[in-house]
PDB file of C-alpha atoms in Angstrom:
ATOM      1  CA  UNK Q   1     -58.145 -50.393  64.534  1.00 52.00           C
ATOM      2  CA  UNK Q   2     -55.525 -47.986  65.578  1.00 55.00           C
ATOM      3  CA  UNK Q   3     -52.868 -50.012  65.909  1.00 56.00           C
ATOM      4  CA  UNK Q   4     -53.590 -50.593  61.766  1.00 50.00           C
ATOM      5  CA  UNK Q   5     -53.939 -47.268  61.149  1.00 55.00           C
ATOM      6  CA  UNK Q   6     -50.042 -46.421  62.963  1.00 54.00           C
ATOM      7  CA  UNK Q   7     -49.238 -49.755  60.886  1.00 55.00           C
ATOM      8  CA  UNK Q   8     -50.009 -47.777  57.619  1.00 54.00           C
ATOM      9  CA  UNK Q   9     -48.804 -44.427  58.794  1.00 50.00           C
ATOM     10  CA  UNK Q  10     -45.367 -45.849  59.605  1.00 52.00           C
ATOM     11  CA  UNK Q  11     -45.090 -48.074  56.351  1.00 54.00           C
ATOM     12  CA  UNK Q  12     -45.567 -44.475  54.569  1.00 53.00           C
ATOM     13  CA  UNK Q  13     -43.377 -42.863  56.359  1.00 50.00           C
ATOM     14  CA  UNK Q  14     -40.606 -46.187  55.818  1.00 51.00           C
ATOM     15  CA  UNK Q  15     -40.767 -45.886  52.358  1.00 50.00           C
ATOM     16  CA  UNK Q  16     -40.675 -41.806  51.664  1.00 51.00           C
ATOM     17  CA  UNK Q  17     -36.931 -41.985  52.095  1.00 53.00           C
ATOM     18  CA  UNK Q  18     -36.640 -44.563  48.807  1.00 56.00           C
ATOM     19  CA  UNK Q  19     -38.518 -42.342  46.492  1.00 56.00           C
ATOM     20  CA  UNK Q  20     -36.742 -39.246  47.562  1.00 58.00           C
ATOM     21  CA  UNK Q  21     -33.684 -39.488  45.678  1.00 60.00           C
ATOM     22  CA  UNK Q  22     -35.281 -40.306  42.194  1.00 59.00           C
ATOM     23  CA  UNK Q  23     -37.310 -37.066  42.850  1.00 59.00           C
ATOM     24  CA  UNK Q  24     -34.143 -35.111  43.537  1.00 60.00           C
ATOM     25  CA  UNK Q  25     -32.844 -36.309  40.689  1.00 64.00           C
ATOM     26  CA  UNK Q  26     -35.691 -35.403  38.242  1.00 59.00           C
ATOM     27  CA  UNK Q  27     -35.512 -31.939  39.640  1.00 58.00           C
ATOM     28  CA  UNK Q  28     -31.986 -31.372  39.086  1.00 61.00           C
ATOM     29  CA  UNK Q  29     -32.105 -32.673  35.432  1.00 61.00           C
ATOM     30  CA  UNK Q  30     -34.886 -30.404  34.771  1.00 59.00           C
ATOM     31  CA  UNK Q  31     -32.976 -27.466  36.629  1.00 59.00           C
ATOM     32  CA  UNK Q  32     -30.170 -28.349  34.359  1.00 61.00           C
ATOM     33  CA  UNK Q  33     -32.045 -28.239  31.317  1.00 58.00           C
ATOM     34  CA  UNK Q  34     -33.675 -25.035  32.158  1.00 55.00           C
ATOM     35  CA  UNK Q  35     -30.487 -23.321  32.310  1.00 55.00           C
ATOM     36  CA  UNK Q  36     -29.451 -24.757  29.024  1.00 54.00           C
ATOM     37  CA  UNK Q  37     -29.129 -21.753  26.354  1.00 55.00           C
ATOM     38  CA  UNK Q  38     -30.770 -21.985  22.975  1.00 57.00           C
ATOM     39  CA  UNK Q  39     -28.793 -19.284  21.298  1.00 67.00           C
ATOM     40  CA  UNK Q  40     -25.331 -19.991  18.857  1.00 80.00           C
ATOM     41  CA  UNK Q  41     -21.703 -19.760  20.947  1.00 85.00           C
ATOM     42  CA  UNK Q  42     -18.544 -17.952  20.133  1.00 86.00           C
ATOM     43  CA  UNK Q  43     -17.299 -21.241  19.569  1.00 87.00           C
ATOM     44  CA  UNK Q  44     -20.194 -22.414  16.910  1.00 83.00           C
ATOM     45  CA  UNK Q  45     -19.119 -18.959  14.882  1.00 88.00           C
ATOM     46  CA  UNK Q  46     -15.279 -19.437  15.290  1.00 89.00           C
ATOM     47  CA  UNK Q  47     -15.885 -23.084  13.585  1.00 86.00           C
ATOM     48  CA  UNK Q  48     -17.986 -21.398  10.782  1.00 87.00           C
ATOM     49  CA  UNK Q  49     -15.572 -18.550  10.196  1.00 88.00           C
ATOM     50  CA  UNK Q  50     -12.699 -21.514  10.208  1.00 91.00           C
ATOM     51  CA  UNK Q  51     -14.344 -23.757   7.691  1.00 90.00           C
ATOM     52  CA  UNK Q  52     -15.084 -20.716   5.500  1.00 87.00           C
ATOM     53  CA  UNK Q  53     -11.582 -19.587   5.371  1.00 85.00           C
ATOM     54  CA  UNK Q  54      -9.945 -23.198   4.657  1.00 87.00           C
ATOM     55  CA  UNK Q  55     -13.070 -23.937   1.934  1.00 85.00           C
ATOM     56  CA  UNK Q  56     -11.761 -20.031   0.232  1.00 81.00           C
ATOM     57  CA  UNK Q  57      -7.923 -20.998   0.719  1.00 76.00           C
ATOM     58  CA  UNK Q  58      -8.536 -24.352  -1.286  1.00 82.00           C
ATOM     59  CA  UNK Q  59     -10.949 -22.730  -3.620  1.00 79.00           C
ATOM     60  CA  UNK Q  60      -8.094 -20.067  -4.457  1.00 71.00           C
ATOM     61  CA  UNK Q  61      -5.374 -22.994  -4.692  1.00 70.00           C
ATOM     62  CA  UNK Q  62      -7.191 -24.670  -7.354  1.00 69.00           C
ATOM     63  CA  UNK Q  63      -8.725 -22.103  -9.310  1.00 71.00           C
ATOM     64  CA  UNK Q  64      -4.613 -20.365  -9.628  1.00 63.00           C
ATOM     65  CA  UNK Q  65      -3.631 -23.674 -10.426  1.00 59.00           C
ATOM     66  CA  UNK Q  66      -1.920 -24.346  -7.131  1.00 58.00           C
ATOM     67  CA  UNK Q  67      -0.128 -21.314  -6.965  1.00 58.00           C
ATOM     68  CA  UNK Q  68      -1.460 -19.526  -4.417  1.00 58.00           C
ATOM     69  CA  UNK Q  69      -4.459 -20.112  -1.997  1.00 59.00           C
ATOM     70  CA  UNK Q  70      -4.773 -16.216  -0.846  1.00 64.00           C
ATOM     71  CA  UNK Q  71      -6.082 -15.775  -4.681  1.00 58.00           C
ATOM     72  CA  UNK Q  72      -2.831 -14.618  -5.892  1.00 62.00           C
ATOM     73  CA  UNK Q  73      -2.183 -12.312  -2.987  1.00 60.00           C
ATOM     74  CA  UNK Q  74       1.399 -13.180  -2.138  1.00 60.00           C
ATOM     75  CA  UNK Q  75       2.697 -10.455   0.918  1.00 58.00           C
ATOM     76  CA  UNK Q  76       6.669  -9.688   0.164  1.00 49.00           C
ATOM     77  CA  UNK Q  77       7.213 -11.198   3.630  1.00 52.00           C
ATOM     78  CA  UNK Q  78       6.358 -15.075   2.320  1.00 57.00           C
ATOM     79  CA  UNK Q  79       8.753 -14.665  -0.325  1.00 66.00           C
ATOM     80  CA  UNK Q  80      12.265 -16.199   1.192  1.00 62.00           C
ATOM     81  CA  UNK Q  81      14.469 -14.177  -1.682  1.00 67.00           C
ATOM     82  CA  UNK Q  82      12.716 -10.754  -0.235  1.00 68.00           C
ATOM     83  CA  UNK Q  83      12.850 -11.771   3.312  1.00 71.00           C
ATOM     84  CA  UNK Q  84      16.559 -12.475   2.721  1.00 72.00           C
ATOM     85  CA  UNK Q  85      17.086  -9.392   0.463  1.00 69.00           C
ATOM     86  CA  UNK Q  86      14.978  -7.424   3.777  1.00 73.00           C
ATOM     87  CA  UNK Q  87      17.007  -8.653   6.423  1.00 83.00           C
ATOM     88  CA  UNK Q  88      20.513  -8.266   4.647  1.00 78.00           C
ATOM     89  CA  UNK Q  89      19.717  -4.678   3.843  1.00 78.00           C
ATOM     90  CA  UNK Q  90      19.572  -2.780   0.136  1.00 87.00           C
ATOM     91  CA  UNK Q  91      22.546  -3.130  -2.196  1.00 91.00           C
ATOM     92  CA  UNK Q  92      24.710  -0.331  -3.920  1.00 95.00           C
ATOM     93  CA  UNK Q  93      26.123  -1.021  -7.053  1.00 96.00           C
ATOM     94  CA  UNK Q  94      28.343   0.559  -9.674  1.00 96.00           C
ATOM     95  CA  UNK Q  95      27.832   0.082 -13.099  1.00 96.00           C
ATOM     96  CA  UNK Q  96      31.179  -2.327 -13.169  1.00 95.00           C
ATOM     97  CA  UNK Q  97      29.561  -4.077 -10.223  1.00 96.00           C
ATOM     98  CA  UNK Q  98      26.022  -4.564 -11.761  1.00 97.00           C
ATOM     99  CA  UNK Q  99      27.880  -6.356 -14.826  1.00 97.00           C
ATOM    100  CA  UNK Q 100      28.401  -9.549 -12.422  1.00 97.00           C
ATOM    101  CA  UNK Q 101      24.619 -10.155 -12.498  1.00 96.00           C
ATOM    102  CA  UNK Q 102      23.788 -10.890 -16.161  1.00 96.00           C
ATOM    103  CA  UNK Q 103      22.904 -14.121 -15.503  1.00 94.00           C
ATOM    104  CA  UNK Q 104      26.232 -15.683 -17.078  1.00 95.00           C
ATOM    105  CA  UNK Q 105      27.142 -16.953 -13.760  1.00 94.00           C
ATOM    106  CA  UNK Q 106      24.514 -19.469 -12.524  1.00 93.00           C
ATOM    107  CA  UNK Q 107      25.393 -19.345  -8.632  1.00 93.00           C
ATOM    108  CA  UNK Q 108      24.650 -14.867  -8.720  1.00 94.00           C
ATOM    109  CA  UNK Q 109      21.009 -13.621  -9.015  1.00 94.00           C
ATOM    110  CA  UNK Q 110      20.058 -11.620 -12.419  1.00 97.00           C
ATOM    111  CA  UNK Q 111      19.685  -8.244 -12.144  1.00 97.00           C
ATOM    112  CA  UNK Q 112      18.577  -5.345 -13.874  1.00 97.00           C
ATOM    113  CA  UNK Q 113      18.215  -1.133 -13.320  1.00 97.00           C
ATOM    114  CA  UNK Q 114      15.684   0.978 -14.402  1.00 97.00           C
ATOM    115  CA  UNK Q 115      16.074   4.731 -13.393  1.00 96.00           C
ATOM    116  CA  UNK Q 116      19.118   3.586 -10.912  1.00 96.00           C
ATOM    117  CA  UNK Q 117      16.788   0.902  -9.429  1.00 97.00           C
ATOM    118  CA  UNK Q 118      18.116  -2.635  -9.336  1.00 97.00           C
ATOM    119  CA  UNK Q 119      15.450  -5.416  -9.384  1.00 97.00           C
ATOM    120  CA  UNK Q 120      15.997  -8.977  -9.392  1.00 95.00           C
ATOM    121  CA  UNK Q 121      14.622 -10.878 -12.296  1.00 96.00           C
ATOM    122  CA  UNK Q 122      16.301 -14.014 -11.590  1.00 94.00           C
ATOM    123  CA  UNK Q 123      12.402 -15.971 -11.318  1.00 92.00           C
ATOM    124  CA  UNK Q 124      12.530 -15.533 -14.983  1.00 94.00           C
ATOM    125  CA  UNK Q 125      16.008 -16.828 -15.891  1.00 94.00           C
ATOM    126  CA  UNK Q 126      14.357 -18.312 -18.979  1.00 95.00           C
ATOM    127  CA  UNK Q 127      13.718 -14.516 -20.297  1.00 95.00           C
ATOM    128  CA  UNK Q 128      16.405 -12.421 -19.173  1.00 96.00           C
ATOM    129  CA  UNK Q 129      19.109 -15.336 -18.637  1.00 94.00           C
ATOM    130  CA  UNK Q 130      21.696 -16.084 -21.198  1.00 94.00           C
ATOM    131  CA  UNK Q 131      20.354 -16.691 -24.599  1.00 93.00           C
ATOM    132  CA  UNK Q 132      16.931 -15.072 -23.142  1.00 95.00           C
ATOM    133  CA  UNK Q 133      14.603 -12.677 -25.509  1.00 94.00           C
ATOM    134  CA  UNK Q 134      15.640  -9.819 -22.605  1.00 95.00           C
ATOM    135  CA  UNK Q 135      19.312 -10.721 -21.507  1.00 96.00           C
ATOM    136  CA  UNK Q 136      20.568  -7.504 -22.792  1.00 95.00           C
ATOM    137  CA  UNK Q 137      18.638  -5.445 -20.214  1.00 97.00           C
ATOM    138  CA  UNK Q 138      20.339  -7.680 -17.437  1.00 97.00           C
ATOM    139  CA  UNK Q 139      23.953  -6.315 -15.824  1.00 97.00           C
ATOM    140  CA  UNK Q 140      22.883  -2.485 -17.054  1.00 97.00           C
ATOM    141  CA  UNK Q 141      20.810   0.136 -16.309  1.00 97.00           C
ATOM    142  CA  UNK Q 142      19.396   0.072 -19.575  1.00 96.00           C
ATOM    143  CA  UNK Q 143      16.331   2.896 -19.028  1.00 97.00           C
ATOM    144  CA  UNK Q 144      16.952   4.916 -22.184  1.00 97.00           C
ATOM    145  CA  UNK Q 145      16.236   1.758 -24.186  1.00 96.00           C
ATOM    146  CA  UNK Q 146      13.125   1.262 -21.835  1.00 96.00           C
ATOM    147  CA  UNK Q 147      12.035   4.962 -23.487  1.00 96.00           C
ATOM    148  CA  UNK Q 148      13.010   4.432 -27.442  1.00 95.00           C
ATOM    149  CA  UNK Q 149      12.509   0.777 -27.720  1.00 94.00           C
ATOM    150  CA  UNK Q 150      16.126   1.051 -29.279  1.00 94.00           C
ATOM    151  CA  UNK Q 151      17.542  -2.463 -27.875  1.00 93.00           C
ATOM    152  CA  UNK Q 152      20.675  -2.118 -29.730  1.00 90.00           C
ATOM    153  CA  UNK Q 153      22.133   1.216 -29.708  1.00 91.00           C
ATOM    154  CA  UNK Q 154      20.587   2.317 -26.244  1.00 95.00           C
ATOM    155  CA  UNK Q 155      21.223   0.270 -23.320  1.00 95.00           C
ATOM    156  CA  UNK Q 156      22.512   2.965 -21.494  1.00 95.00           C
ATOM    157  CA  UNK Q 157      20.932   5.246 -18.163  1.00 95.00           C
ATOM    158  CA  UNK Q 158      21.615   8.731 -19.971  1.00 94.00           C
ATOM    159  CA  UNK Q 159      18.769  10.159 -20.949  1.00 94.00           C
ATOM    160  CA  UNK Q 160      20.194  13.210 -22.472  1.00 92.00           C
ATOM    161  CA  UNK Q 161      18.082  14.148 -25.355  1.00 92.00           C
ATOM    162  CA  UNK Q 162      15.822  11.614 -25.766  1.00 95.00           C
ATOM    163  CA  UNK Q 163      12.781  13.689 -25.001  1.00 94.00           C
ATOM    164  CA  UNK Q 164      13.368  14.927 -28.844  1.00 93.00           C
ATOM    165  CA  UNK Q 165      11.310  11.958 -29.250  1.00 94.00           C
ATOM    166  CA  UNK Q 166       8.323  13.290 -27.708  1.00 95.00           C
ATOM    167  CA  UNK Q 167       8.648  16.710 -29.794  1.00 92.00           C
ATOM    168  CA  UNK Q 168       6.240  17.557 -32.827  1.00 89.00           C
ATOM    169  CA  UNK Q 169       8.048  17.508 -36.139  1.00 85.00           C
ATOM    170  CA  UNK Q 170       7.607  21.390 -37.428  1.00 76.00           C
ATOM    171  CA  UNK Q 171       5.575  22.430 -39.980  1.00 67.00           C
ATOM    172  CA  UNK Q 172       5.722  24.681 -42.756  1.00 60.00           C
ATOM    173  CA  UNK Q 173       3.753  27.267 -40.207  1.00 63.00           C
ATOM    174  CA  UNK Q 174       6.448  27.743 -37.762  1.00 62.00           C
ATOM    175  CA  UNK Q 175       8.584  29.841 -40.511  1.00 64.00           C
ATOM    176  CA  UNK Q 176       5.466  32.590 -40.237  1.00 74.00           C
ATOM    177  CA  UNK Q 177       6.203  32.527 -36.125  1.00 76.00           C
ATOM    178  CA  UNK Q 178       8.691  35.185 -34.915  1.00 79.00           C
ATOM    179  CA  UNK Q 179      11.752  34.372 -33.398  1.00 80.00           C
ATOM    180  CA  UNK Q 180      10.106  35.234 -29.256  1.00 84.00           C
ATOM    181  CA  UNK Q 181       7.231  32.906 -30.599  1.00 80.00           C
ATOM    182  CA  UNK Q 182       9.335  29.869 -31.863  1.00 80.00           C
ATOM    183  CA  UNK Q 183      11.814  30.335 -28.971  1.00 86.00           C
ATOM    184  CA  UNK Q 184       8.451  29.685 -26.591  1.00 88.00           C
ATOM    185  CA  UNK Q 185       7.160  26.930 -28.231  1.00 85.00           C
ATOM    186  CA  UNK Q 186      10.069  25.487 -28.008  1.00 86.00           C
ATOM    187  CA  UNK Q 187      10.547  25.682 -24.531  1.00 91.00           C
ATOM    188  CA  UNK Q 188       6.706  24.336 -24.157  1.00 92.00           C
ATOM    189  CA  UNK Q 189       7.348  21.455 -26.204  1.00 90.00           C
ATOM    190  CA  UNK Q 190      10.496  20.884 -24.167  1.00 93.00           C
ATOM    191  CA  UNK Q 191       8.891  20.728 -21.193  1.00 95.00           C
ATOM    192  CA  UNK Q 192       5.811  18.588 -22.211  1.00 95.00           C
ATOM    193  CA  UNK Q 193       8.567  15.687 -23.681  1.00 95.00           C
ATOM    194  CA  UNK Q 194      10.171  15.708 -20.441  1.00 95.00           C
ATOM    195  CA  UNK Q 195       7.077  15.003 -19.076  1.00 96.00           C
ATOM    196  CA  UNK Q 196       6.384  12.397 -21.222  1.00 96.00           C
ATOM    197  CA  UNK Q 197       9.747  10.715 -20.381  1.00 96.00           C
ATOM    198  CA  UNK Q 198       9.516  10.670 -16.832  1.00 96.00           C
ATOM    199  CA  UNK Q 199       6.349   8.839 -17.095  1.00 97.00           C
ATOM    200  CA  UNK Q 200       7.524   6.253 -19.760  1.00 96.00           C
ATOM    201  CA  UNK Q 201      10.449   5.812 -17.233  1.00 97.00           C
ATOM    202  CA  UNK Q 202       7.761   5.393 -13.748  1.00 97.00           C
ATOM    203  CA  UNK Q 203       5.677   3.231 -15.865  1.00 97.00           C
ATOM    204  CA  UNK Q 204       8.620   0.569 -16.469  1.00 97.00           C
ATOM    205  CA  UNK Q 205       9.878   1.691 -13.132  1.00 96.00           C
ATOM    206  CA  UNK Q 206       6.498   0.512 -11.746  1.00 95.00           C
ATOM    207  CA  UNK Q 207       6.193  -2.586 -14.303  1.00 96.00           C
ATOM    208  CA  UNK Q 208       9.559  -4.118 -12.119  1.00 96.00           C
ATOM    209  CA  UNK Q 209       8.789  -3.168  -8.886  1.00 93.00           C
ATOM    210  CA  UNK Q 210       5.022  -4.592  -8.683  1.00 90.00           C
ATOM    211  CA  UNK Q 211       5.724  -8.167 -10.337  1.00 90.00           C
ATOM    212  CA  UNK Q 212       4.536 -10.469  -8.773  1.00 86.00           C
ATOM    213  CA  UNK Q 213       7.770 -12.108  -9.606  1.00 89.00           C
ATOM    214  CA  UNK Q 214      10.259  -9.356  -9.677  1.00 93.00           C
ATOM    215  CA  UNK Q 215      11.797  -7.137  -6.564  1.00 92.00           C
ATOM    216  CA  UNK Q 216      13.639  -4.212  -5.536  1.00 93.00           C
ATOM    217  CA  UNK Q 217      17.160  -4.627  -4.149  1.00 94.00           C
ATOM    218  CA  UNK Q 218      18.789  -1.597  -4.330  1.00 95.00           C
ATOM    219  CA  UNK Q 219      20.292   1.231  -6.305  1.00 96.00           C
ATOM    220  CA  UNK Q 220      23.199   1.532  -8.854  1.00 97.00           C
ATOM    221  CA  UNK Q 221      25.656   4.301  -7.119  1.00 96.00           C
ATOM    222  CA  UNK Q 222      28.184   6.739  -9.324  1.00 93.00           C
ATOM    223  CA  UNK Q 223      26.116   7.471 -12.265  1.00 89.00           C
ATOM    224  CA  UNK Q 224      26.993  11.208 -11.792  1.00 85.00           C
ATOM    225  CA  UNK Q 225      30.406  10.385 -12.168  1.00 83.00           C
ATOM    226  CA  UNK Q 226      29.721   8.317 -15.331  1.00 81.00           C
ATOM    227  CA  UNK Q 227      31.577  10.310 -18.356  1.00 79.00           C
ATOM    228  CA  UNK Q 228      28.801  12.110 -20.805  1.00 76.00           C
ATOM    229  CA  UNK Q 229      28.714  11.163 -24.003  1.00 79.00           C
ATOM    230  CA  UNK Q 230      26.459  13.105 -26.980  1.00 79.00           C
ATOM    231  CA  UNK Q 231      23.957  10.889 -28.295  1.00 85.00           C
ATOM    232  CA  UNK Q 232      21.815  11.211 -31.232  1.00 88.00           C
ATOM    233  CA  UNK Q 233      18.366  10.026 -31.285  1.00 92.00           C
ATOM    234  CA  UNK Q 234      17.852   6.889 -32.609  1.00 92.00           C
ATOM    235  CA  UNK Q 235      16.041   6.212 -36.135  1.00 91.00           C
ATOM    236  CA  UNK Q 236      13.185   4.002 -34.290  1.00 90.00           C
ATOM    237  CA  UNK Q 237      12.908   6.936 -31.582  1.00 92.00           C
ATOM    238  CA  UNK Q 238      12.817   9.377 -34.827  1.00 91.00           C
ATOM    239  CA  UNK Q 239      10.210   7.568 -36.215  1.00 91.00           C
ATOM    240  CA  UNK Q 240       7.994   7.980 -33.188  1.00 89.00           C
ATOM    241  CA  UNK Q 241       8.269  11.633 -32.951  1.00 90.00           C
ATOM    242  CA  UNK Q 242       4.450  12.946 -33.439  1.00 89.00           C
ATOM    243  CA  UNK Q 243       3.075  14.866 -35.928  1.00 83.00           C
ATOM    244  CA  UNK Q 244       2.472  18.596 -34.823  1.00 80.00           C
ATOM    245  CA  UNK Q 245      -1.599  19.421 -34.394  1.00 71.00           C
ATOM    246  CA  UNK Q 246      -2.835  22.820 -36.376  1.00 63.00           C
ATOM    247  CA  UNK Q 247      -5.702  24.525 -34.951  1.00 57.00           C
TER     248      UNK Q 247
END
């Protein structure tokens, strides 16, 4: 009887070393799985933040009509004519030199000055290029015209009296003013025209220079040395000169 029982005891003990790898490796799978986390990754949010940026970028490209996919947001640095103009530095121009670039000659950019800024308009050679509504802006700096609207007579940079322009016609009331009184009106309504100019010139100034199309390049040098000539206002300029207010 106790031989059996040492038979049994010693069959256990034979067949403990089978089972014990199974167990070991039930315990390390659980083990593994306990240390499994639950929470989202970095990585999980990089691919969300990833697939929301390509789904805006092709949203933008088709609702601008493939032209841009940053919804029209174009930085100066993607644009290979500014990069160029950037890296080769700003150009100074005379008047004689800004003549070149009226778009006559298809292998020079078109350019044009407002307030002695030059600013390439060659993406719109269809406008300002020969036989274009706006080619006689183009080779000038054409900024009183920009002020009367006088295309013909003004395409010119001097400014000198155009701020009549912006000066109330008189009335029968300024004959009961004394001289002192008409002499400071005078210089008030002066001062309020010039005004009035320099912000018709920034606004054009600003029109060029934040196109999406158009760019700075540079400045047109030796204007001070340009010879003065007396100009009258022009009859569309007249025209637009404002009625004075009575209290």
């Amino acid at each position: 009887m106790s031989d059996l029982r040492q038979r049994q005891v010693a069959s256990s003990a034979s067949k403990e070393p089978d089972n014990q790898p199974a167990i070991d490796t039930k315990l390390k799978k659980q083990k593994r799985n306990g240390n499994k986390r639950t929470g989202i990754s970095l990585l999980d949010i990089i691919r969300v933040l990833v697939t929301l940026v390509v789904a805006s970028c092709g949203l933008s490209y088709y609702m601008t009509s493939s032209e841009s996919v940053l919804w029209g947001y174009r930085p100066w640095f993607t644009r290979w004519p500014v990069l160029v103009r950037y890296i080769k530095g700003p150009l100074h121009l005379t008047l004689s030199d800004l003549t070149l670039y009226n778009g006559s000659d298809p292998s020079l950019p078109v350019y044009l000055s407002v307030n002695s800024t030059i600013f390439d308009v060659s993406a719109n050679r269809m406008m300002y290029g020969p036989g274009g509504h706006y080619n006689f802006f183009t080779g000038r700096d054409a900024t009183r015209a920009f002020v009367t609207g006088c295309f013909q007579e003004d395409l010119t940079h001097d400014l000198s009296g155009v701020e009549e322009m912006f000066i109330p016609i008189d009335d029968g009331e300024v004959r009961r003013l004394s001289s002192g009184e008409r002499k400071i009106r005078r210089e008030q309504d002066v001062r309020m025209a010039r005004a009035s100019v320099r912000k018709q010139v920034a606004h054009w100034e600003g029109f060029f220079r934040n196109h999406k199309k158009y760019f700075e390049v540079g400045r047109v040098v030796g204007l001070d040395e340009e010879p003065k000539v007396e100009r009258e206002l022009c009859r569309a300029a007249q025209q637009q000169r404002p009625e004075r207010k009575v209290d």
